[in-house]
Coordinates of C-alpha atoms in Angstrom, one line a residue:
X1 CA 0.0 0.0 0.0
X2 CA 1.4 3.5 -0.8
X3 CA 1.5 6.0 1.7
X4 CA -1.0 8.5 2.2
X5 CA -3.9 6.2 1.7
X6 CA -7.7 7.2 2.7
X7 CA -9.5 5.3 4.8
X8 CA -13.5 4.9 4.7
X9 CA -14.8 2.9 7.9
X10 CA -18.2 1.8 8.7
X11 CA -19.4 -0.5 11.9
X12 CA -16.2 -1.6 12.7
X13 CA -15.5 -2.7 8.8
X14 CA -12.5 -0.8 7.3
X15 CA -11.1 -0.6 3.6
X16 CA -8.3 1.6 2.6
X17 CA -8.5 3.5 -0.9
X18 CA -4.8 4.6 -2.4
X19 CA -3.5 5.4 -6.1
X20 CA -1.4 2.6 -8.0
X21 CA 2.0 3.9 -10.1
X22 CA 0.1 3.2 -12.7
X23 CA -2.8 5.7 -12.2
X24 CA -5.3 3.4 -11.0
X25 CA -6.6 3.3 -7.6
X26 CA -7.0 0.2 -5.4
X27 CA -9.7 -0.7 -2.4
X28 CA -8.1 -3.2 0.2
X29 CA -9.7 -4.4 3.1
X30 CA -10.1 -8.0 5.0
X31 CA -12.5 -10.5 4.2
X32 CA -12.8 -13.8 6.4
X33 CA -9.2 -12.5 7.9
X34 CA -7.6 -12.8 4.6
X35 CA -6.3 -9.3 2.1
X36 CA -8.4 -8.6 -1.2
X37 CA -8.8 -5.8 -3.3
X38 CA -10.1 -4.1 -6.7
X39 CA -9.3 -1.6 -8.6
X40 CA -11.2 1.4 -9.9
X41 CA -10.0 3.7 -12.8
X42 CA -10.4 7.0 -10.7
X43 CA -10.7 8.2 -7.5
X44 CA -14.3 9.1 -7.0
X45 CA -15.5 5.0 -8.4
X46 CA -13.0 3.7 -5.4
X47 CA -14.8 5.7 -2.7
X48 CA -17.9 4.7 -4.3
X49 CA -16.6 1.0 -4.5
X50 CA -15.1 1.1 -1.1
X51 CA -18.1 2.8 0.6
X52 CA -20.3 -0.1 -0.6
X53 CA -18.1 -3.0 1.1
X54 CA -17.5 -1.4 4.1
X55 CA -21.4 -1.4 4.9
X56 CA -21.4 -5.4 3.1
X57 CA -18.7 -6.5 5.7
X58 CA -20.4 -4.3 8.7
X59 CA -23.7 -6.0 7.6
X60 CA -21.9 -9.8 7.9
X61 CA -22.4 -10.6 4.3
X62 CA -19.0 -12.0 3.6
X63 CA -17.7 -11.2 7.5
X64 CA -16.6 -12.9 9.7
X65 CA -18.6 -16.2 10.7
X66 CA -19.9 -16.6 14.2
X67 CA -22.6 -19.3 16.1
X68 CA -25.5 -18.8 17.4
X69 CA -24.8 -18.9 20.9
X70 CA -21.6 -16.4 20.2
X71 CA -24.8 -13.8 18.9
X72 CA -27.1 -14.7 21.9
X73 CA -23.5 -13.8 24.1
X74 CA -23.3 -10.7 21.9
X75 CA -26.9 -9.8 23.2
X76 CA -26.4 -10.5 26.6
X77 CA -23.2 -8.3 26.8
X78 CA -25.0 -5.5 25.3
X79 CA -28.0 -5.9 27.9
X80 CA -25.9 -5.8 30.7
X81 CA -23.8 -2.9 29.4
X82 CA -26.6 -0.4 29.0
X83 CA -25.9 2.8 27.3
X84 CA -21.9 1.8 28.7
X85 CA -19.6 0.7 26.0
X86 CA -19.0 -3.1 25.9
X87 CA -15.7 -2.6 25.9
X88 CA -15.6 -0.3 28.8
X89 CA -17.6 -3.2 30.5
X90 CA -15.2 -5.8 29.5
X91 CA -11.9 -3.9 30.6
X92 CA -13.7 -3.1 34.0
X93 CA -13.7 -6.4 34.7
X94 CA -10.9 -7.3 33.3
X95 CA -9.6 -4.8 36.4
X96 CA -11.4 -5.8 38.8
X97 CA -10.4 -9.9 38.6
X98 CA -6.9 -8.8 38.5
X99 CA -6.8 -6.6 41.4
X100 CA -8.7 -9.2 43.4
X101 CA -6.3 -11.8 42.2
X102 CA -9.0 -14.2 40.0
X103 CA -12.7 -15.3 39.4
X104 CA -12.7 -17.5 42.6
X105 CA -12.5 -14.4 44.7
X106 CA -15.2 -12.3 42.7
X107 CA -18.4 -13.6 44.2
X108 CA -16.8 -13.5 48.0
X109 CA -15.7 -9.9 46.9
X110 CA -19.4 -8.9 45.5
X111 CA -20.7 -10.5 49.0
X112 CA -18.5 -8.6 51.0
X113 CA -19.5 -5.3 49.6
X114 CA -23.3 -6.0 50.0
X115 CA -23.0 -6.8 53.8
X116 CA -21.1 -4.2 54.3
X117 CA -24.4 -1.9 53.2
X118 CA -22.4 -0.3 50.1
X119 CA -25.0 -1.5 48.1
X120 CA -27.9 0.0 49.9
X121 CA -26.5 3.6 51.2
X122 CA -28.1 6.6 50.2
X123 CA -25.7 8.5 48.3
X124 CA -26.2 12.0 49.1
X125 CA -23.3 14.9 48.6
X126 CA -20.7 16.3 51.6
X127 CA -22.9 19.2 51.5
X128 CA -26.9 17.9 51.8
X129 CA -25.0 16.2 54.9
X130 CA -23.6 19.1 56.3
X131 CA -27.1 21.0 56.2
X132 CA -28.5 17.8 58.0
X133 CA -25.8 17.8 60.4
X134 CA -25.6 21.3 61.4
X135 CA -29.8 21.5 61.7
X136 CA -29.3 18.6 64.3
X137 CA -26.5 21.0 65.9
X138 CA -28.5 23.7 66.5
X139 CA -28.8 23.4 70.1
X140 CA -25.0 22.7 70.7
X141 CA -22.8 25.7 71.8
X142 CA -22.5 28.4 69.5
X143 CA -18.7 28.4 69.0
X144 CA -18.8 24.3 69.1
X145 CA -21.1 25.0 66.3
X146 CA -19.4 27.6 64.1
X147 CA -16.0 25.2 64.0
X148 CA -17.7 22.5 62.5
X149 CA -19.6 24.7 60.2
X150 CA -16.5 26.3 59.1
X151 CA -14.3 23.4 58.6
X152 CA -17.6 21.3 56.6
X153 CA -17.5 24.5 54.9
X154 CA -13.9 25.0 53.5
X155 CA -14.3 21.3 52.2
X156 CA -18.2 21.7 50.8
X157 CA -16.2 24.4 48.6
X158 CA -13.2 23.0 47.6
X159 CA -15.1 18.9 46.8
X160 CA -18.4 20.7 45.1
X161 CA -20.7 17.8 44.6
X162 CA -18.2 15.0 46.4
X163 CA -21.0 12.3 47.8
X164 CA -20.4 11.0 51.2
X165 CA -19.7 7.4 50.5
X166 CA -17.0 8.9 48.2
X167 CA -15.1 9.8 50.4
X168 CA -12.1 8.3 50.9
X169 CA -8.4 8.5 53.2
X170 CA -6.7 9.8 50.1
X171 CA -9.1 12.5 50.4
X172 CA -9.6 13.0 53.9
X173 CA -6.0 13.0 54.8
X174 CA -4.3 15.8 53.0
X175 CA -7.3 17.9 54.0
X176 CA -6.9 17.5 57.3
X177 CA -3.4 18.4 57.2
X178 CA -4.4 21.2 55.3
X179 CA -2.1 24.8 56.3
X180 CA -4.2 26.7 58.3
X181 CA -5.8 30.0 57.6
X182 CA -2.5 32.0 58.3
X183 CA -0.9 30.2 56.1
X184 CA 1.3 27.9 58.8
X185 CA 1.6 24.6 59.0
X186 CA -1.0 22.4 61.1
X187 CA 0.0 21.0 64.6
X188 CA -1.0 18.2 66.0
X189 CA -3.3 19.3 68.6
X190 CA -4.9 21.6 65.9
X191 CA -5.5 18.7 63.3
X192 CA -6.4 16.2 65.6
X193 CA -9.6 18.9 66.3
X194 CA -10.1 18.5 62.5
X195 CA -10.4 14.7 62.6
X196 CA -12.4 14.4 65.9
X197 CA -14.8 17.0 63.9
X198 CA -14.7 14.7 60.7
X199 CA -15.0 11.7 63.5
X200 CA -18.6 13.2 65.1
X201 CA -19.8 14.3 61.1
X202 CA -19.1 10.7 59.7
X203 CA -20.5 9.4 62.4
X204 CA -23.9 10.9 62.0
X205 CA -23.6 10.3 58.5
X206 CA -23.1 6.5 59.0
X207 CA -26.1 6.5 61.1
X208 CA -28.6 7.9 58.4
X209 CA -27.4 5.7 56.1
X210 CA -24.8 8.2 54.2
X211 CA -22.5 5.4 54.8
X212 CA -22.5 1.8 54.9
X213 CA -23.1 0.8 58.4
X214 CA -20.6 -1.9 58.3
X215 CA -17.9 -0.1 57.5
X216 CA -15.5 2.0 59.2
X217 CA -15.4 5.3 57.5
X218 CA -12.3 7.1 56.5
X219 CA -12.0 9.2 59.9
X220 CA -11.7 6.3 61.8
X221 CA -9.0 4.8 59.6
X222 CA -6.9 8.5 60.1
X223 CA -4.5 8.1 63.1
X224 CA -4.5 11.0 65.6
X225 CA -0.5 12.6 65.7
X226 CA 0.5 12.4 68.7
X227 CA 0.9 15.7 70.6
X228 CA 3.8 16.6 72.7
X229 CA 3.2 16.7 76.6
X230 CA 2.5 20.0 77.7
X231 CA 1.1 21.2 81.3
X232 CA -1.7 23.0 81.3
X233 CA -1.8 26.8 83.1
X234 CA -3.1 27.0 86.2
X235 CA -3.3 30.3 88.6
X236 CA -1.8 30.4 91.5
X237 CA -3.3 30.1 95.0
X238 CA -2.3 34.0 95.5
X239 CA -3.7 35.2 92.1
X240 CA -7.2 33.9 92.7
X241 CA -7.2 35.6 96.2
X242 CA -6.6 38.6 94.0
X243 CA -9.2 38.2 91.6
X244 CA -12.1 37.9 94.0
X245 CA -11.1 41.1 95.8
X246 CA -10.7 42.5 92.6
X247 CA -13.7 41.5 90.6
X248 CA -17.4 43.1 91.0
X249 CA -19.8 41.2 93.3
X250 CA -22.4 40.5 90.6
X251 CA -19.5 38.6 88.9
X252 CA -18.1 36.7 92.1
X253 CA -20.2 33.5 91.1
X254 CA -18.4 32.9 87.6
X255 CA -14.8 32.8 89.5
X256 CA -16.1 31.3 92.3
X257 CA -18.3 28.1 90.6
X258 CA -15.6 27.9 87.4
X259 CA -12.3 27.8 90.2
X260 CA -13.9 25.4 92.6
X261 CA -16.7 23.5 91.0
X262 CA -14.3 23.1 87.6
X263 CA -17.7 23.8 85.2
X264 CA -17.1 24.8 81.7
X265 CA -17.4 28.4 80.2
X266 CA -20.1 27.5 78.6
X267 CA -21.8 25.4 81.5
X268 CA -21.6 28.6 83.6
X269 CA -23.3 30.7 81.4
X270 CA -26.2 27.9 81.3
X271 CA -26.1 26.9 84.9
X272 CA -29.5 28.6 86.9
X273 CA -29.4 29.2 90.5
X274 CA -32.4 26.3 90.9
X275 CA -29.7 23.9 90.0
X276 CA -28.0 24.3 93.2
X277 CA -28.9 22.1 96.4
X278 CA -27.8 24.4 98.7
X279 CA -28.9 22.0 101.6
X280 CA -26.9 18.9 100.4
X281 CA -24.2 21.0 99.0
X282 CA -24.4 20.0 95.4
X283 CA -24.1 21.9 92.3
X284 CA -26.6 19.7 89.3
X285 CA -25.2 20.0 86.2
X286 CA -28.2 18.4 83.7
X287 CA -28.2 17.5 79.7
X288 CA -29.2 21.1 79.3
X289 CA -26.4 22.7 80.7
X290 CA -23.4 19.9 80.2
X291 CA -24.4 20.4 76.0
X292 CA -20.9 19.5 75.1
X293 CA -21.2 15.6 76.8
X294 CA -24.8 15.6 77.5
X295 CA -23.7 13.9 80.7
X296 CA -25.2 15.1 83.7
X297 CA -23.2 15.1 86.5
X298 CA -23.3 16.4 90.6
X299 CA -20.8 18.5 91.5
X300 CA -19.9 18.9 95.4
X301 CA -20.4 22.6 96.6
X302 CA -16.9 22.7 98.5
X303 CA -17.3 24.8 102.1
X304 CA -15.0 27.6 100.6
X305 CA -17.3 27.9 97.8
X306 CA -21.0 28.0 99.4
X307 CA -19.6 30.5 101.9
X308 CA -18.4 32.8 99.4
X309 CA -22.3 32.3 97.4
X310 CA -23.9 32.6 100.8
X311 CA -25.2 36.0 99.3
X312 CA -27.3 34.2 96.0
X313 CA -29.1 31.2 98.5
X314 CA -32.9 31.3 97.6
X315 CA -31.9 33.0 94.3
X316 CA -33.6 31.9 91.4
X317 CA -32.2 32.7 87.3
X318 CA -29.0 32.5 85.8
X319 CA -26.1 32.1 88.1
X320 CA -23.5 34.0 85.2
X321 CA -24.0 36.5 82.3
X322 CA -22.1 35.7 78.9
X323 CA -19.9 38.3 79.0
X324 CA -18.5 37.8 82.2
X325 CA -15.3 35.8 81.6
X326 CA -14.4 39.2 78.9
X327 CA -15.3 41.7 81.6
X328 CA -13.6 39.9 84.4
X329 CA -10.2 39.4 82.1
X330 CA -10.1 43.0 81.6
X331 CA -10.3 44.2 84.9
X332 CA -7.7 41.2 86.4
X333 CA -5.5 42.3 83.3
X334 CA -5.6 45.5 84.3
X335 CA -4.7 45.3 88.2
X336 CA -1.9 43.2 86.9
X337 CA -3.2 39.7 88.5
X338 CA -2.9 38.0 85.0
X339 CA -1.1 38.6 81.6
X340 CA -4.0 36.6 80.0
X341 CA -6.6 34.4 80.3
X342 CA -6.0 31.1 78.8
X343 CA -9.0 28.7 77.5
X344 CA -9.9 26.4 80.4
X345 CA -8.0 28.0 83.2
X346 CA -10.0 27.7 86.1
X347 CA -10.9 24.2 85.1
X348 CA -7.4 23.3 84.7
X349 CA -6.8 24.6 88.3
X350 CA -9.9 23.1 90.0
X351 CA -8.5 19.8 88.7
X352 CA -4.9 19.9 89.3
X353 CA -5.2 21.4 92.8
X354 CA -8.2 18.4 93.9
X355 CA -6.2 16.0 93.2
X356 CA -2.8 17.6 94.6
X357 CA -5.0 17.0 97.9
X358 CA -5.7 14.0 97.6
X359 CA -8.8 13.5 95.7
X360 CA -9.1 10.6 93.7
X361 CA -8.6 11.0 90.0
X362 CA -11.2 8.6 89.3
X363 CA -13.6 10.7 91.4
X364 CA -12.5 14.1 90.1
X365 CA -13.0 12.9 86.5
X366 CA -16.5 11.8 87.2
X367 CA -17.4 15.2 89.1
X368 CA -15.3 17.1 86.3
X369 CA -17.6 14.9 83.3
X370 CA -14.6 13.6 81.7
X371 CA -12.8 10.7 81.6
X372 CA -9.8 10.2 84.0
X373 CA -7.5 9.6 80.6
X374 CA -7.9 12.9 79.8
X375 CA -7.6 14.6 82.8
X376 CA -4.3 12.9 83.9
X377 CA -3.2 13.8 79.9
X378 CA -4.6 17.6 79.2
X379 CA -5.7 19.1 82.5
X380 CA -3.6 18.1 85.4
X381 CA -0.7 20.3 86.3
X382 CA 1.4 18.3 89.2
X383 CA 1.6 20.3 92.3
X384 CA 1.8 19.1 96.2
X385 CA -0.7 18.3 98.5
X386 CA -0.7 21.9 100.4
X387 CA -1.1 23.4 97.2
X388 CA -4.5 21.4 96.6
X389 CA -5.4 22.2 100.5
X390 CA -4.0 26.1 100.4
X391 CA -6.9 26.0 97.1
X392 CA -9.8 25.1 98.3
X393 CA -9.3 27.4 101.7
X394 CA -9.4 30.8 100.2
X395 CA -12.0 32.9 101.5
X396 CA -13.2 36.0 100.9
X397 CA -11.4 37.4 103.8
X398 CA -8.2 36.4 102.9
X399 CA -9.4 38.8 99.5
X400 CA -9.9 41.4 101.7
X401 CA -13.9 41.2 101.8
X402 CA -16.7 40.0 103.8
X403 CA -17.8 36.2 103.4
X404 CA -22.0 36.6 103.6
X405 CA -22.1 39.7 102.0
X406 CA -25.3 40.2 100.3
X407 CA -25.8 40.7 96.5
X408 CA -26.5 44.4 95.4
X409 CA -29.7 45.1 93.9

């Protein structure tokens, strides 16, 4: 065949048209897989000529011969293929019995995937979950809130139209480790907060079905990096003297139930006065208030504590206001009792200094709602036994005012 032949295809049949030396022009093509050909004096009579075969061979007159059963197998491969391309059907398999290493493993494989649910999840996108999710978090704190909005968020824009079961380790992974905003690199601490938010999403997700209920999803396959020890800060026994001399008496309460009752910021600002059994000496923390665990938990009213609220028994309405831990830093910040106010303080120091005297760590877990893991790991600073006892007997007096004193109007 000269070079710069034409070729004229139909249905898969093929013939190639080119001009002889001697001025002719030839049609080749493959009949029955052997070469034939004519000739045709001009150009326009080969196309014609050529034209004409391809559709005889692409009809099967003179093709190639095939059974009955290798039609009906024809037919069947179509069927299952739908608008897909055979071929594309063929070479998916082809991939799949390979990377499961052979057809004895195919049907265990298939199996597999339909106990694991796969086959029956609801495939919905990142972001119809993330509506879902944060509708069922609209009770929960308002900053707990906004963090997993904004990191469901930042991924809803950058994976537009990703579907949940989708997801995958080689997706969640880099993201997670993504630089933050400031353009530095992660930490540990900071993207082990991104996978336990991924942790609680997925696991929602899993229950409605988003992802097969058998299956771990890729949050739980991520391992947490392992943070560096660090002690947690604490004030000192002579700084919190100074703070409740320095602090107004409408605000006494937030210092006085967050230092030595250990609640949360945002327990305190939930907590009401009826909560407190002023005769047994407990302060309830229910569902309502203790969002964060749900938990509800008794907290004992140590003596330092119920003498310094002596002024509030019989009181009924929110023990603190929400602006109180702001207010109360500026004012310690600016008698020079603090340089800051780092998150969790007073909790950190309720904990460290009960069990520097003596209380069981078991016990202060369960008082504190969490687990004794974590408060041995992240909120225990180790101090000695008269530290934990110097604590828990500050008075008023010692902060220069009157224990009893009643609350202004």
């Amino acid at each position: 065949m000269s070079e710069g032949a034409e070729v004229v295809s139909f249905g898969g049949a093929v013939c190639r048209v080119a001009r002889r030396s001697d001025g002719r022009w030839v049609v080749r093509w493959r009949e029955a897989r052997v070469g034939r050909s004519t000739t045709s004096m001009s150009k326009e009579g080969a196309m014609k000529l050529a034209r004409a075969k391809v559709r005889e061979l692409a009809g099967g007159i003179g093709g190639q011969v095939v059974t009955s059963g290798e039609v009906e197998l024809i037919k069947r491969l179509k069927a299952v293929a739908g608008e897909r391309s055979c071929f594309a059907v063929l070479d998916l398999l082809e991939d799949a019995v390979k990377r499961l290493g052979g057809w004895e493993v195919f049907g265990r494989a298939l199996r597999f995937y339909e106990a694991s649910g796969m086959a029956t999840v609801e495939r919905v996108t990142v972001k119809k979950a993330r509506d879902k999710f944060l509708d069922a978090y609209e009770a929960k704190a308002r900053l707990t809130r906004a963090g997993l909005r904004k990191e469901l968020d930042a991924f809803c824009a950058t994976f537009e139209g990703l579907a949940v079961c989708d997801l995958s380790v080689e997706i969640l992974g880099p993201w997670i480790l993504r630089p933050r905003a400031d353009g530095l690199a992660v930490g540990a601490r900071f993207a082990n907060n991104r996978l336990d938010s991924w942790r609680t999403f997925l696991n929602k997700c899993r229950g409605w079905n988003f992802w097969p209920k058998g299956e771990k999803h890729p949050a739980e396959l991520i391992e947490r990096q392992k943070e560096a020890s660090r002690l947690p800060p604490i004030w000192s026994v002579e700084q919190i003297r100074k703070a409740l001399g320095a602090v107004e008496l409408r605000q006494r309460p937030y210092l006085v139930l967050g230092c030595f009752a250990g609640l949360r910021p945002f327990e305190l600002t939930r907590l009401q006065w009826e909560h407190v059994d002023w005769v047994r000496g407990y302060v309830h923390v229910p569902p309502e208030v203790a969002l964060k665990t749900l938990q509800e938990r008794f907290v004992p009213l140590e003596a330092n504590a119920r003498a310094m609220l002596s002024g509030w028994i019989g009181k009924t309405g929110k023990c603190c206001q929400v602006h109180d831990r702001e207010e109360i830093s500026l004012v310690l910040r600016g008698a020079g009792i603090i340089d800051s106010w780092p998150q969790d303080v007073m909790r950190h120091s309720y904990i460290s200094y009960r069990i520097a005297r003596g209380d069981g760590a078991g016990v202060v877990a369960e008082h504190s709602g969490n687990s004794e893991r974590i408060i041995r790991r992240h909120y225990r600073r180790p101090l000695m036994r008269e530290d934990g006892v110097g604590w828990f007997g500050v008075t008023l007096a010692e902060a220069g005012e009157a224990e009893g004193e009643e609350e202004e109007a």
